Amino acid sequence: VSTTHIYRVPLAANLPADSLAKPREIRVPINFSHPPSEADAATADRLCGEGYDALDGGELDAARRKLEEAYNLDPRSGAKTGIGMVLLREKKFDEAIEALCIAKVIPSRSPANRFVAFHLHSLALAMGGQVNESKAMLLGGVRRDIQDGRLLGSLGIVYAEAGDAGKAYIALTMAV
């Protein structure tokens, strides 16, 4: 089945304040009628691994090339999360937010990928100056599962980045 998913994400922090109330739409065509072959999926997994290794080594151009190639072979490989991480390192927050927004909703072969993309997306929002959006996103997750230490930890980091030491302390101590 071929479909186009539409995701609504907040606008960039560097736009005029009056435009922040108008989210933009990201249209992501995903074709599930022709899933990747086993060989393509295996190649995408290998390229993802190489891309994450390059990212760990600080080789951002090589990481991006490998991860984009993996994503093109199999969008469900988890490569989009890695692409978002590259963009975060390059301080391209708007592009990172978009990539991670897509990564957190695309079905992935790795259940952890969506969770990681969710956290990175919330941190990208905060780093890009959209702290309130980041807090709202994480608080929504905490309301669904108050026991999730990972959500509380990310929320604590966002509060700390926003200069709210008291709330950061509470969230981080609840996380452990």
Coordinates of C-alpha atoms in Angstrom, one line a residue:
V1 CA 0.0 0.0 0.0
S2 CA 1.4 3.4 -1.0
T3 CA 0.4 6.3 1.2
T4 CA 1.5 9.7 2.1
H5 CA 1.6 10.5 5.8
I6 CA 1.2 14.1 6.8
Y7 CA 2.9 15.2 10.0
R8 CA 2.4 18.6 11.7
V9 CA 5.5 20.0 13.4
P10 CA 6.1 23.3 15.1
L11 CA 7.8 26.0 13.0
A12 CA 11.4 26.9 13.6
A13 CA 12.4 29.0 16.5
N14 CA 14.2 31.5 14.3
L15 CA 10.9 32.6 12.6
P16 CA 8.9 35.6 13.8
A17 CA 7.0 34.9 17.0
D18 CA 3.6 35.4 15.4
S19 CA 4.3 32.5 12.9
L20 CA 5.0 30.0 15.7
A21 CA 1.4 29.3 16.2
K22 CA 1.1 27.9 12.7
P23 CA 2.6 24.5 12.4
R24 CA 3.9 23.4 9.0
E25 CA 3.1 20.1 7.4
I26 CA 5.7 17.5 6.4
R27 CA 4.5 15.1 3.7
V28 CA 6.3 11.8 3.7
P29 CA 5.4 9.4 0.9
I30 CA 6.0 5.8 2.1
N31 CA 5.5 2.9 -0.2
F32 CA 4.7 -0.3 1.7
S33 CA 3.4 -2.1 -1.4
H34 CA 6.9 -3.2 -2.3
P35 CA 8.8 -3.9 0.9
P36 CA 12.5 -4.1 0.5
S37 CA 14.0 -7.4 -0.4
E38 CA 15.9 -9.3 2.3
A39 CA 19.1 -8.3 0.6
D40 CA 18.2 -4.6 0.6
A41 CA 17.1 -4.8 4.2
A42 CA 20.4 -6.5 5.1
T43 CA 22.4 -3.9 3.1
A44 CA 20.4 -1.1 4.8
D45 CA 21.2 -2.6 8.2
R46 CA 24.9 -2.8 7.3
L47 CA 24.9 0.8 6.1
C48 CA 23.1 2.0 9.2
G49 CA 25.8 0.4 11.3
E50 CA 28.5 2.0 9.3
G51 CA 26.7 5.3 9.4
Y52 CA 26.4 5.2 13.2
D53 CA 30.1 4.2 13.5
A54 CA 31.0 7.2 11.4
L55 CA 28.8 9.4 13.5
D56 CA 30.5 8.1 16.7
G57 CA 33.8 8.9 15.0
G58 CA 32.8 12.4 14.2
E59 CA 32.8 11.8 10.5
L60 CA 29.5 13.6 9.8
D61 CA 29.6 13.7 6.0
A62 CA 30.4 9.9 5.8
A63 CA 27.7 9.2 8.4
R64 CA 25.1 11.2 6.4
R65 CA 25.9 9.5 3.2
K66 CA 25.7 6.0 4.7
L67 CA 22.5 6.7 6.6
E68 CA 20.8 8.4 3.6
E69 CA 21.7 5.4 1.4
A70 CA 20.3 3.1 4.1
Y71 CA 17.1 5.1 4.4
N72 CA 16.6 5.1 0.6
L73 CA 17.0 1.3 0.6
D74 CA 14.7 0.7 3.5
P75 CA 12.9 3.6 5.4
R76 CA 12.2 1.2 8.2
S77 CA 15.9 0.6 8.9
G78 CA 16.2 3.3 11.6
A79 CA 18.5 5.4 9.5
K80 CA 16.3 8.5 9.7
T81 CA 17.0 8.7 13.5
G82 CA 20.7 8.7 12.6
I83 CA 20.2 11.4 10.0
G84 CA 18.5 13.5 12.7
M85 CA 21.5 12.9 15.0
V86 CA 23.9 14.1 12.3
L87 CA 21.8 17.2 11.8
L88 CA 21.8 17.8 15.6
R89 CA 25.6 17.7 15.6
E90 CA 25.7 20.1 12.7
K91 CA 23.4 22.4 14.7
K92 CA 20.8 22.3 12.0
F93 CA 17.9 22.2 14.4
D94 CA 15.1 22.8 12.0
E95 CA 16.2 20.0 9.7
A96 CA 16.9 17.7 12.7
I97 CA 13.4 18.3 14.1
E98 CA 11.9 17.4 10.8
A99 CA 14.0 14.3 10.4
L100 CA 13.3 13.1 13.9
C101 CA 9.6 13.9 13.6
I102 CA 9.5 11.5 10.6
A103 CA 11.7 8.9 12.4
K104 CA 9.5 8.7 15.4
V105 CA 6.4 7.8 13.3
I106 CA 7.8 5.7 10.5
P107 CA 7.3 2.0 11.3
S108 CA 10.7 0.6 12.2
R109 CA 12.1 -2.9 12.4
S110 CA 13.6 -1.8 15.7
P111 CA 11.1 -1.0 18.4
A112 CA 13.7 1.1 20.2
N113 CA 14.1 3.4 17.2
R114 CA 10.8 5.2 17.7
F115 CA 11.5 5.7 21.4
V116 CA 15.0 7.1 20.7
A117 CA 13.6 9.3 17.9
F118 CA 11.0 10.6 20.3
H119 CA 13.6 11.7 22.9
L120 CA 15.9 13.1 20.3
H121 CA 13.0 15.1 18.8
S122 CA 12.2 16.5 22.2
L123 CA 15.8 17.5 22.8
A124 CA 16.1 19.0 19.3
L125 CA 13.1 21.2 20.0
A126 CA 14.7 22.4 23.2
M127 CA 18.1 23.0 21.6
G128 CA 16.5 24.8 18.7
G129 CA 14.8 27.2 21.1
Q130 CA 11.4 25.6 21.3
V131 CA 11.6 24.6 25.0
N132 CA 7.9 24.9 25.6
E133 CA 7.1 22.5 22.8
S134 CA 9.7 20.1 24.1
K135 CA 8.3 20.2 27.6
A136 CA 4.8 19.7 26.4
M137 CA 5.8 16.7 24.3
L138 CA 7.7 15.1 27.2
L139 CA 5.0 15.9 29.8
G140 CA 2.4 14.2 27.5
G141 CA 4.6 11.1 27.6
V142 CA 5.0 11.3 31.4
R143 CA 1.2 11.6 31.8
R144 CA 0.8 8.4 29.9
D145 CA 3.5 6.6 32.0
I146 CA 4.6 8.4 35.2
Q147 CA 7.0 5.4 35.9
D148 CA 9.0 5.8 32.7
G149 CA 12.4 7.0 34.0
R150 CA 13.7 7.6 30.5
L151 CA 10.9 10.2 29.9
L152 CA 11.5 11.8 33.2
G153 CA 15.3 11.9 32.5
S154 CA 14.8 13.7 29.2
L155 CA 12.3 16.1 30.9
G156 CA 14.9 16.8 33.5
I157 CA 17.5 17.6 30.9
V158 CA 15.1 20.0 29.1
Y159 CA 14.2 21.7 32.4
A160 CA 18.0 22.1 33.1
E161 CA 18.6 23.6 29.7
A162 CA 15.8 26.0 30.3
G163 CA 17.4 27.1 33.6
D164 CA 14.7 25.6 35.9
A165 CA 17.0 23.8 38.3
G166 CA 14.2 22.9 40.8
K167 CA 12.0 21.1 38.2
A168 CA 15.1 19.6 36.7
Y169 CA 16.1 18.2 40.1
I170 CA 12.7 16.7 40.7
A171 CA 12.4 15.1 37.3
L172 CA 15.9 13.7 37.4
T173 CA 15.5 12.3 40.9
M174 CA 12.2 10.7 39.9
A175 CA 13.9 9.1 36.9
V176 CA 16.2 7.0 39.0

